[in-house]
Coordinates of C-alpha atoms in Angstrom, one line a residue:
X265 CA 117.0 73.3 85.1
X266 CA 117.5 73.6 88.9
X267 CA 114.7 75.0 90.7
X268 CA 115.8 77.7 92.8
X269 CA 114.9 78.5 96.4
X270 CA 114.5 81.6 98.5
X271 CA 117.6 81.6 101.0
X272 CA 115.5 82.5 103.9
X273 CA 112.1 82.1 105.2
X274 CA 112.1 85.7 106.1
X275 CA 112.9 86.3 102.4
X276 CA 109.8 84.2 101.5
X277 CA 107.6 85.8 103.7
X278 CA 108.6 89.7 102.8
X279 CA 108.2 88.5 99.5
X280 CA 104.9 87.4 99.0
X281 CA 103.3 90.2 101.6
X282 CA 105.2 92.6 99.4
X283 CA 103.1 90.8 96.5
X284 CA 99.9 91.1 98.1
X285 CA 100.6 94.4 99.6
X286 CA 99.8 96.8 96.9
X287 CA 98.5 100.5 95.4
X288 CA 94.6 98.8 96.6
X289 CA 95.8 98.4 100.3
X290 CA 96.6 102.0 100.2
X291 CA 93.9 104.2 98.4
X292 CA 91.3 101.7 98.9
X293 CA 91.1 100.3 102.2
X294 CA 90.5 103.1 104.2
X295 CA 87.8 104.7 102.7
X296 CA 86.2 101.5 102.6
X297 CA 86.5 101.2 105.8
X298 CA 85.4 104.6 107.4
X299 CA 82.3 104.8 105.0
X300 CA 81.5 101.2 106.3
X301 CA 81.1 101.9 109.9
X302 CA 85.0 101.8 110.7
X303 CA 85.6 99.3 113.4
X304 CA 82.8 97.0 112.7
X305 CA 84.4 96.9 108.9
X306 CA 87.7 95.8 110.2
X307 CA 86.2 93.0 112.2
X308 CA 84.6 91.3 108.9
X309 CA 87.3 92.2 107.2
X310 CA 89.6 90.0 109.8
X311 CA 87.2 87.7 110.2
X312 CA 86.7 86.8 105.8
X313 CA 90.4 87.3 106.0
X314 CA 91.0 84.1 107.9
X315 CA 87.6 82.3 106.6
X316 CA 88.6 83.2 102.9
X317 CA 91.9 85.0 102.1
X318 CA 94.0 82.6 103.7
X319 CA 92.7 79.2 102.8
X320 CA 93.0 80.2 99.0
X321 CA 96.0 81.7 99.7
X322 CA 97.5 77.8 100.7
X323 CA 95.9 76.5 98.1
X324 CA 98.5 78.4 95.4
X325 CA 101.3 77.6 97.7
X326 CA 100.2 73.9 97.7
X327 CA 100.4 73.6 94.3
X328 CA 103.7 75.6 94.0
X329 CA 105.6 73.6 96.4
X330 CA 104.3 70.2 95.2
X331 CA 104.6 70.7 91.7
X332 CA 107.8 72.7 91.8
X333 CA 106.6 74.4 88.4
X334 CA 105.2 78.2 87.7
X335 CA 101.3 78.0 86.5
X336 CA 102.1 77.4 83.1
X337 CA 103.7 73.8 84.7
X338 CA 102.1 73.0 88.1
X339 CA 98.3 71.7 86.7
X340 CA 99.9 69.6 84.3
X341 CA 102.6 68.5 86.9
X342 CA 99.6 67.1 89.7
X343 CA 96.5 67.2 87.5
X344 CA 94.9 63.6 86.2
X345 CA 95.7 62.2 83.4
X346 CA 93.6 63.4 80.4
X347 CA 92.3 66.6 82.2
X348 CA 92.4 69.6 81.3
X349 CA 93.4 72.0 84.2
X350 CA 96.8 73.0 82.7
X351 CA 94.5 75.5 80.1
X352 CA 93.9 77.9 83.3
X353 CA 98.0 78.3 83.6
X354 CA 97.0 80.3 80.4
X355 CA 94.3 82.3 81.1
X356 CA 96.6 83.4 85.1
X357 CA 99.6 84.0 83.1
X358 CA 97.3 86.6 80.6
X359 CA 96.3 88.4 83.9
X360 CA 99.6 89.3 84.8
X361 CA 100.9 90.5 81.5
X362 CA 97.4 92.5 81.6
X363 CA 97.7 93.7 85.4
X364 CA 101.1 94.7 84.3
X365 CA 99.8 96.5 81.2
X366 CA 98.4 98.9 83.9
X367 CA 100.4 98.5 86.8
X368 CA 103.3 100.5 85.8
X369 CA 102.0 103.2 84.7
X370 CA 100.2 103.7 87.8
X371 CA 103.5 102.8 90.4
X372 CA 105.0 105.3 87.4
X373 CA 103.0 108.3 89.3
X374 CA 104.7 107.0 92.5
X375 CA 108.0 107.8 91.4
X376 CA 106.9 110.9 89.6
X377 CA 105.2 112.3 92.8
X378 CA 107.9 111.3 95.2
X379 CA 110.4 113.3 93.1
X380 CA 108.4 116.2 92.7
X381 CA 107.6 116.1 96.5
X382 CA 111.8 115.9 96.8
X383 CA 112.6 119.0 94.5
X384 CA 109.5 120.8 96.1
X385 CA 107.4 121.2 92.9
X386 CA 104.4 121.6 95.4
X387 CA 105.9 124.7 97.1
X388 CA 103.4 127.5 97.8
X389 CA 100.2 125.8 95.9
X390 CA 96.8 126.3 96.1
X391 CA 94.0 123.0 96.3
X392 CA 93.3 124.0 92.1
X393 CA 97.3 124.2 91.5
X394 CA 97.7 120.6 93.2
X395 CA 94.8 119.2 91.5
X396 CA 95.9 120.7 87.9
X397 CA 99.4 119.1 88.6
X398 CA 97.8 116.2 88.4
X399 CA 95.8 116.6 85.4
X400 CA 99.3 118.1 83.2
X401 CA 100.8 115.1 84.6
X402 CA 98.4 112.4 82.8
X403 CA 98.0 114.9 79.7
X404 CA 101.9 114.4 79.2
X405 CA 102.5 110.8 77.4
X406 CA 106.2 111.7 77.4
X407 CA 106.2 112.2 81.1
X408 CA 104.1 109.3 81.8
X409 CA 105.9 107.4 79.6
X410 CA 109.1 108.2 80.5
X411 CA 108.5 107.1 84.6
X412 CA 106.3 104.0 83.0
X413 CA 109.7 102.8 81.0
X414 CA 112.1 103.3 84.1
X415 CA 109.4 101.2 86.2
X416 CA 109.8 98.3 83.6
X417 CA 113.7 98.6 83.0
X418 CA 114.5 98.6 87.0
X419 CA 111.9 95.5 87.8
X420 CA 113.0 93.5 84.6
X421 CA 116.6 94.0 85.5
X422 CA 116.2 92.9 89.5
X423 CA 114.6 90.2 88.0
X424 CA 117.3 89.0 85.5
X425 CA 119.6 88.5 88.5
X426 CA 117.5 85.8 89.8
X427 CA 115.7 84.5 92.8
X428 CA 118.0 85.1 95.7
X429 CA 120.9 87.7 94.3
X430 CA 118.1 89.9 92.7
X431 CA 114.7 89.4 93.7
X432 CA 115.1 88.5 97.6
X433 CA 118.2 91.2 98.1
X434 CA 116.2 93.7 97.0
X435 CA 112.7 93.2 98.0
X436 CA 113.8 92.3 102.0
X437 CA 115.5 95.7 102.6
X438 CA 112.3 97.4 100.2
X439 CA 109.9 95.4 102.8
X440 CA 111.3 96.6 105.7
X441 CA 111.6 100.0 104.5
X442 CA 108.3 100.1 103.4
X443 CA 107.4 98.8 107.0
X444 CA 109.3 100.9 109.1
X445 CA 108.1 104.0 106.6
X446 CA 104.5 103.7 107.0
X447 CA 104.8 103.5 110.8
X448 CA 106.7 106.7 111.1
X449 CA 104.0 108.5 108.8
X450 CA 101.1 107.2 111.1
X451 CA 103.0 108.1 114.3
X452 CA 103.4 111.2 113.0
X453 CA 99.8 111.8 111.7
X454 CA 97.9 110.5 114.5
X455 CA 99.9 113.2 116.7
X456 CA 99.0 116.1 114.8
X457 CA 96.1 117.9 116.5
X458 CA 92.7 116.8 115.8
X459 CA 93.9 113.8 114.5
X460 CA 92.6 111.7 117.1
X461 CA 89.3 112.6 115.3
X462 CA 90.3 110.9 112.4
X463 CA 91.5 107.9 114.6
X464 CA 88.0 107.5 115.8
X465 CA 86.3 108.2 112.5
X466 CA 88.5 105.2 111.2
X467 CA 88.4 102.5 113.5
X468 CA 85.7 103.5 116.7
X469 CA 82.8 101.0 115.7
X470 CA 80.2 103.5 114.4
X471 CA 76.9 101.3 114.6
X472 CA 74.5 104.5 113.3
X473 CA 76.7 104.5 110.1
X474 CA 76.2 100.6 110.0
X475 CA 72.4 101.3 109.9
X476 CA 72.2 103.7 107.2
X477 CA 75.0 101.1 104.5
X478 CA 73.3 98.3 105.9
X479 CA 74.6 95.3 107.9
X480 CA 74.9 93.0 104.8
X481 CA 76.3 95.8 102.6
X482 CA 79.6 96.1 105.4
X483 CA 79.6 92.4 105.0
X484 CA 79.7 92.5 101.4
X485 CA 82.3 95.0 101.3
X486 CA 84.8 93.5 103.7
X487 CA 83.8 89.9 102.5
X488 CA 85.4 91.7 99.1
X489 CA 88.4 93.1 100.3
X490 CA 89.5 90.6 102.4
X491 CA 89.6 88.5 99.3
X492 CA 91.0 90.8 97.1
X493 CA 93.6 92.1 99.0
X494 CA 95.9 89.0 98.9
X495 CA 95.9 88.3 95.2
X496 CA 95.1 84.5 94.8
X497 CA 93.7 83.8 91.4
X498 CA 96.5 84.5 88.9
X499 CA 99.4 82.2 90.5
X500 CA 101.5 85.1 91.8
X501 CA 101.5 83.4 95.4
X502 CA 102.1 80.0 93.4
X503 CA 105.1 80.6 92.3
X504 CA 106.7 81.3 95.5
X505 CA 105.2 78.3 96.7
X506 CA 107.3 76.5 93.9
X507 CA 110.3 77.9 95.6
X508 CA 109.9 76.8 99.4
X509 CA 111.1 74.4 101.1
X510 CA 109.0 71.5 103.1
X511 CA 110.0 72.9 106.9
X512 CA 106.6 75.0 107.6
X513 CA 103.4 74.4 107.3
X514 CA 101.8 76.0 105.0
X515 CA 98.7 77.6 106.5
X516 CA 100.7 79.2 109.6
X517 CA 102.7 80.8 106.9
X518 CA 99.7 82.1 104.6
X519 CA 98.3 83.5 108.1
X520 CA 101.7 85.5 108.7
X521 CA 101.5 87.2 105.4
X522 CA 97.5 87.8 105.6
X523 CA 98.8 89.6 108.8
X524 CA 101.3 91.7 107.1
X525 CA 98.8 92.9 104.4
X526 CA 96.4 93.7 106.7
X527 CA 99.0 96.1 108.9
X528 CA 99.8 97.8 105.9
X529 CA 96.3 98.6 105.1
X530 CA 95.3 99.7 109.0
X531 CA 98.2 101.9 109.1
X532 CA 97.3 103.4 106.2
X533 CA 94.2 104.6 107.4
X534 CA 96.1 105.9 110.1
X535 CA 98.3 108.0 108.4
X536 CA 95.2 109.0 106.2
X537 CA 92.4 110.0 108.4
X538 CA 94.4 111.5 111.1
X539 CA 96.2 114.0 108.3
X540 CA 92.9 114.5 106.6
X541 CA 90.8 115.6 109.7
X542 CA 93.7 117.5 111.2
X543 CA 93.6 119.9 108.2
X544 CA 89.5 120.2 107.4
X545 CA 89.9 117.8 103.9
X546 CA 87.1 115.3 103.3
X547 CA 89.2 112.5 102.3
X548 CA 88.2 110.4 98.9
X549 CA 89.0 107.3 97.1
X550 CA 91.1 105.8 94.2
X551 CA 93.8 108.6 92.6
X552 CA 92.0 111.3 93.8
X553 CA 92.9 110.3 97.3
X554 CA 96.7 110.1 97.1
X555 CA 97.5 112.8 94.2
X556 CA 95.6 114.8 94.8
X557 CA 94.1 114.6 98.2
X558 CA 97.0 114.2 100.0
X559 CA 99.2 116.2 98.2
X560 CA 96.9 119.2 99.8
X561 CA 97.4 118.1 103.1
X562 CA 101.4 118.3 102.5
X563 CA 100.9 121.4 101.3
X564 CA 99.7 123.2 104.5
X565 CA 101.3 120.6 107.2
X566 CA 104.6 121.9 108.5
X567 CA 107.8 119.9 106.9
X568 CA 105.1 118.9 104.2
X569 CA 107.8 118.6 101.5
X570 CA 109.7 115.9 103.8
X571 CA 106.4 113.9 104.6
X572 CA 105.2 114.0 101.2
X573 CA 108.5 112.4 99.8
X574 CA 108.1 109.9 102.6
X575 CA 104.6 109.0 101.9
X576 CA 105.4 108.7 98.3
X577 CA 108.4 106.7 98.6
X578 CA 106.5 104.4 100.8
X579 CA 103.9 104.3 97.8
X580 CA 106.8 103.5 95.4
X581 CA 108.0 100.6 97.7
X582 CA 104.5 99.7 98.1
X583 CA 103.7 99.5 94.3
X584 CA 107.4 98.3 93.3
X585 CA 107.2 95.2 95.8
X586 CA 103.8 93.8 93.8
X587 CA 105.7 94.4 90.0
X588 CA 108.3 92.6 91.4
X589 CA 106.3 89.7 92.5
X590 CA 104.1 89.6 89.3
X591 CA 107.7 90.3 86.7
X592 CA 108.9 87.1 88.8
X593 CA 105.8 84.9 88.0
X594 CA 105.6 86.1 84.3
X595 CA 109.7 85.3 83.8
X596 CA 109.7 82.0 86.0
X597 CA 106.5 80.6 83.6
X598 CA 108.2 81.3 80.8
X599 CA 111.6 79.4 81.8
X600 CA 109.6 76.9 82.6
X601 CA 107.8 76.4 79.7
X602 CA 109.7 77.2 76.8
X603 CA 113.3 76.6 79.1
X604 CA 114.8 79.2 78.2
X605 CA 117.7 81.1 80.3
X606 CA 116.2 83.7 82.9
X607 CA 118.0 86.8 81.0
X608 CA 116.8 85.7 78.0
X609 CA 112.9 85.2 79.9
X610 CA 113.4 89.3 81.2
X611 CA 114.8 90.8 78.3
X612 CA 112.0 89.1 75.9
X613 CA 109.2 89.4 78.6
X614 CA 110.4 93.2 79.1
X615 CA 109.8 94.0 75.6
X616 CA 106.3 92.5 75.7
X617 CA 105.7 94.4 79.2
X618 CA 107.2 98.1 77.7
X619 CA 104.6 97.7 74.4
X620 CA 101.8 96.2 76.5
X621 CA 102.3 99.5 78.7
X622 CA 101.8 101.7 76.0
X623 CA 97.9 102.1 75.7
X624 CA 97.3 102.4 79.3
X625 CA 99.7 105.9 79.3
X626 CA 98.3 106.9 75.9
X627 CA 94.1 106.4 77.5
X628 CA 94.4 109.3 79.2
X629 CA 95.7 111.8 76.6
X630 CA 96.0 110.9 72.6
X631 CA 93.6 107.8 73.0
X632 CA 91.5 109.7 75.8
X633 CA 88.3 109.4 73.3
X634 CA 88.5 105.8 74.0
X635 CA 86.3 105.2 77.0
X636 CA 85.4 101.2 77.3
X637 CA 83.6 101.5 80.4
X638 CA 81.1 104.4 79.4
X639 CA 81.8 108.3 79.9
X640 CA 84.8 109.3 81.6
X641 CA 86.5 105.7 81.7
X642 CA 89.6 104.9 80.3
X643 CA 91.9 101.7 78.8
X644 CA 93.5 101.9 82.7
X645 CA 89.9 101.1 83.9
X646 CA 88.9 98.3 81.6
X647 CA 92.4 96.1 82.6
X648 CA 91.8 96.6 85.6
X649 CA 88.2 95.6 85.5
X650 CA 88.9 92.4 83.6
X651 CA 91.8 91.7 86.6
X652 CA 89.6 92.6 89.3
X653 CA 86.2 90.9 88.7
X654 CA 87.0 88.1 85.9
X655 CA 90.3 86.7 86.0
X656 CA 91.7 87.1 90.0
X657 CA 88.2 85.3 91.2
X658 CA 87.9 82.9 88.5
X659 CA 91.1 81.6 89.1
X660 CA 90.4 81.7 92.9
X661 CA 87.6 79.0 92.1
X662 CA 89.8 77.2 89.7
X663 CA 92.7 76.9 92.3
X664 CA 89.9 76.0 94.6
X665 CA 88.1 73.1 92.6
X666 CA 91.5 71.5 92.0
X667 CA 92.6 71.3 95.5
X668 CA 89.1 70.3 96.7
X669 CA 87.4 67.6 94.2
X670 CA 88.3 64.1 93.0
X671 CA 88.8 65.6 89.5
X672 CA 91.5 67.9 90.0
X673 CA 94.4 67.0 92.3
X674 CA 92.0 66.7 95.1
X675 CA 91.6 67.2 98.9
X676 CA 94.0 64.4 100.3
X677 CA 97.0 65.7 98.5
X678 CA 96.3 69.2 98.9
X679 CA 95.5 68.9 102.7
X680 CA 99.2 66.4 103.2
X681 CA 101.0 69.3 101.5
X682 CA 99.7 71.7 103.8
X683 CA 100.3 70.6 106.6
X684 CA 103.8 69.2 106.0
X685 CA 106.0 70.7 108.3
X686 CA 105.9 72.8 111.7
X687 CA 103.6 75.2 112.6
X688 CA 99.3 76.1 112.5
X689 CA 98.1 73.0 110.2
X690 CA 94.8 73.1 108.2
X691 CA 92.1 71.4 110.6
X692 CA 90.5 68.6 108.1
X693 CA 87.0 68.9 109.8
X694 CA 87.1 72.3 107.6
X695 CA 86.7 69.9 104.5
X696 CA 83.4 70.6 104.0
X697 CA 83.5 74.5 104.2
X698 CA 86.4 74.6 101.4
X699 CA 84.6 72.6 99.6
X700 CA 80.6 73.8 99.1
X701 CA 80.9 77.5 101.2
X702 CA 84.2 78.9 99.9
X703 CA 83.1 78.5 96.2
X704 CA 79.9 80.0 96.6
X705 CA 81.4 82.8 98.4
X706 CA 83.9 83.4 95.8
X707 CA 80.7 83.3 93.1
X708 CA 79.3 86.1 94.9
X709 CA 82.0 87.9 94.6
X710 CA 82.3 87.7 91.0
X711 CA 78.4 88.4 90.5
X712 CA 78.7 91.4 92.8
X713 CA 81.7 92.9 90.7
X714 CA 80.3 92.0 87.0
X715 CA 76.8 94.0 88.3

């Protein structure tokens, strides 16, 4: 079967940011950020970006592009003979059918605000209504369900068209919506009055909040989301490795998308803080932040209905882009694999999606009794905890180890792959760093999130 390949570089590039750039970028970032001494955050977080984020992330395109196979293919396609690498394709390909399990349903409440925001279903609400719109909404398994299946059904289908007249037609124009969206929501936010103050709160280097976290705890925390916000670990990025061509270099193009992620979650904060501080709302984290939150803020701000279908649609986009990107890795591996025809990959791997779905709507209504994680927790929160702190970081180190040592496909090959073609090339003096600091960084990591 002919491997296919992205028709442009800009294409490749939209792409994988729009794979990286997700739901986390959004209600996480920000609050991380401003209760981490703002400025001085973002400067670890840059910093870990480059020392951590984008290494691993050329270490899955490496792979993908030398191998030419998803992950179910690539290990056994460059590992030794006799090793036993290929079992991790496994384990990466689990983690997106489970990051999938919950995924939808959560970029379901996307769509589900932004057309409630459109037919102005907030009109005239008090903070209790807004919040109590939120809780009917995940007490309704029909309604969840409903926006959950017409998630799956639209990302399956742009899927089934394949890699250039589906996937890449529709994520460039998505990309550059979703780009040119969340700059006219922070323009718009930081001009509202007192929303300078929120500007400050965000991003002014706030040393006395430093003090009271602790310098090692900012570290920690933007040594953490620096890693996590490019999602290496599961082959995602690895599969659009397999579909590049040889004229770039690898790490320059790594370092574009690490940039593109990172815009979209400093803007964010600048639509966020701006609009919170404006209108006298302490602004949270996770769901509560963006339905309900948010939603408040719409409510009072002049045009409210209009910037809340924005912001929502940009939260669609935002959330649409990464099922895209993980649909395509799941539907790719299994061609591969099994060689089957790529309709015949989406329609079977849509079914599996759809059922896998199910629990994560049903946790928090009929199965809301269920609580894995202890009181108040739900199915949603253990996926995403076995995403987040097992199988993303484990595979990091696995993608790692076989890029670095003499037992997996090792640092000569992996460093020549790199640095094939023009632009910024991987300095081999950093040998020693990828090989004995990066792992024990990434260990942290996984210690800090299992405790």
């Amino acid at each position: 079967m002919q491997r296919e390949n992205f028709k442009s570089r800009l294409g490749f590039i939209l792409i994988s940011a729009g794979c990286a750039i997700g739901i986390g970028n959004v209600w996480k970032f920000p609050y991380v950020a401003g209760q981490n001494g703002g400025g001085v955050f973002v400067l670890f977080y840059l910093l870990f970006l480059v020392m951590v984020g984008a290494p691993a992330l050329t270490m899955e395109f490496a792979v993908g592009r030398a191998s030419r196979k998803s992950v179910l293919g690539c290990y056994q396609e460059l590992e030794p003979m006799g090793s036993k690498w290929h079992l991790h394709g496994y384990v990466a390909l689990l983690g997106n059918y489970v990051i999938m399990m919950f995924y939808t349903t959560v970029a379901g409440w996307m769509v589900s605000y932004f057309y409630r925001f459109l037919v102005n279903d907030f009109k005239g609400l008090d903070p209790k209504g807004v919040s109590d719109k939120f809780d009917h909404m995940l007490s309704n398994p029909w309604s969840m369900g409903f926006w959950m299946v017409l998630i799956v059904v639209v990302g399956i289908l742009i899927c089934s068209m394949g890699l250039q007249n589906g996937v890449e037609k529709i994520s460039k124009p998505m990309m550059i919506g979703l780009l040119g969206l969340i700059a006219i929501l922070a323009v718009n936010s930081v001009m509202l009055e007192g929303g300078i103050e929120g500007v400050k709160f965000y991003l002014v280097p706030n040393w006395k909040k430093v003090h009271e976290v602790g310098l090692l705890n900012v570290i920690i925390a933007a040594m953490n989301q620096a890693f996590f916000t490019l999602s290496v670990g599961m082959g995602g990025m690895e599969i659009f490795g397999s579909y590049m061509d040889r004229e770039r270099s690898l790490f320059g193009e790594s370092l574009q998308i690490a940039w593109l992620d990172t815009f979209v979650a400093l803007m964010s904060g600048l639509i966020i803080f701006p609009a919170c501080f404006a209108y006298g709302i302490n602004p949270g984290a996770g769901p509560e932040l963006i339905f309900i939150t948010l939603p408040n803020v719409f409510v009072q701000m002049p045009g409210g209905r209009f910037w809340g279908a924005l912001f929502f649609l940009f939260m669609t986009f935002a959330a649409f882009s990464t099922i895209i990107g993980v649909f395509e890795n799941i539907i790719a591996s299994c061609m591969d694999k099994w060689e089957i025809s790529r309709k015949k990959s989406s329609l079977i791997n849509g079914i599996i999606i759809l059922i896998g779905s199910v629990p994560a709507v049903l946790g928090y209504n009929v199965w809301k009794g269920f609580q894995p994680r202890g009181a108040g927790s739900t199915i949603l929160d253990l996926e995403d905890f076995l995403v987040s702190n097992l199988i993303l970081p484990g595979g990091a180190i696995v993608f790692l180890l076989f890029c670095m040592t003499k037992w997996g496909w090792g640092f000569e090959n992996y460093l020549a792959e790199t640095n094939t073609g023009m632009g910024l090339k991987m300095p081999r003096i950093l040998r020693g760093y990828l090989t004995y600091v990066m792992p024990c960084i990434i260990l942290v990591i996984i210690i800090l999130g299992l405790i």
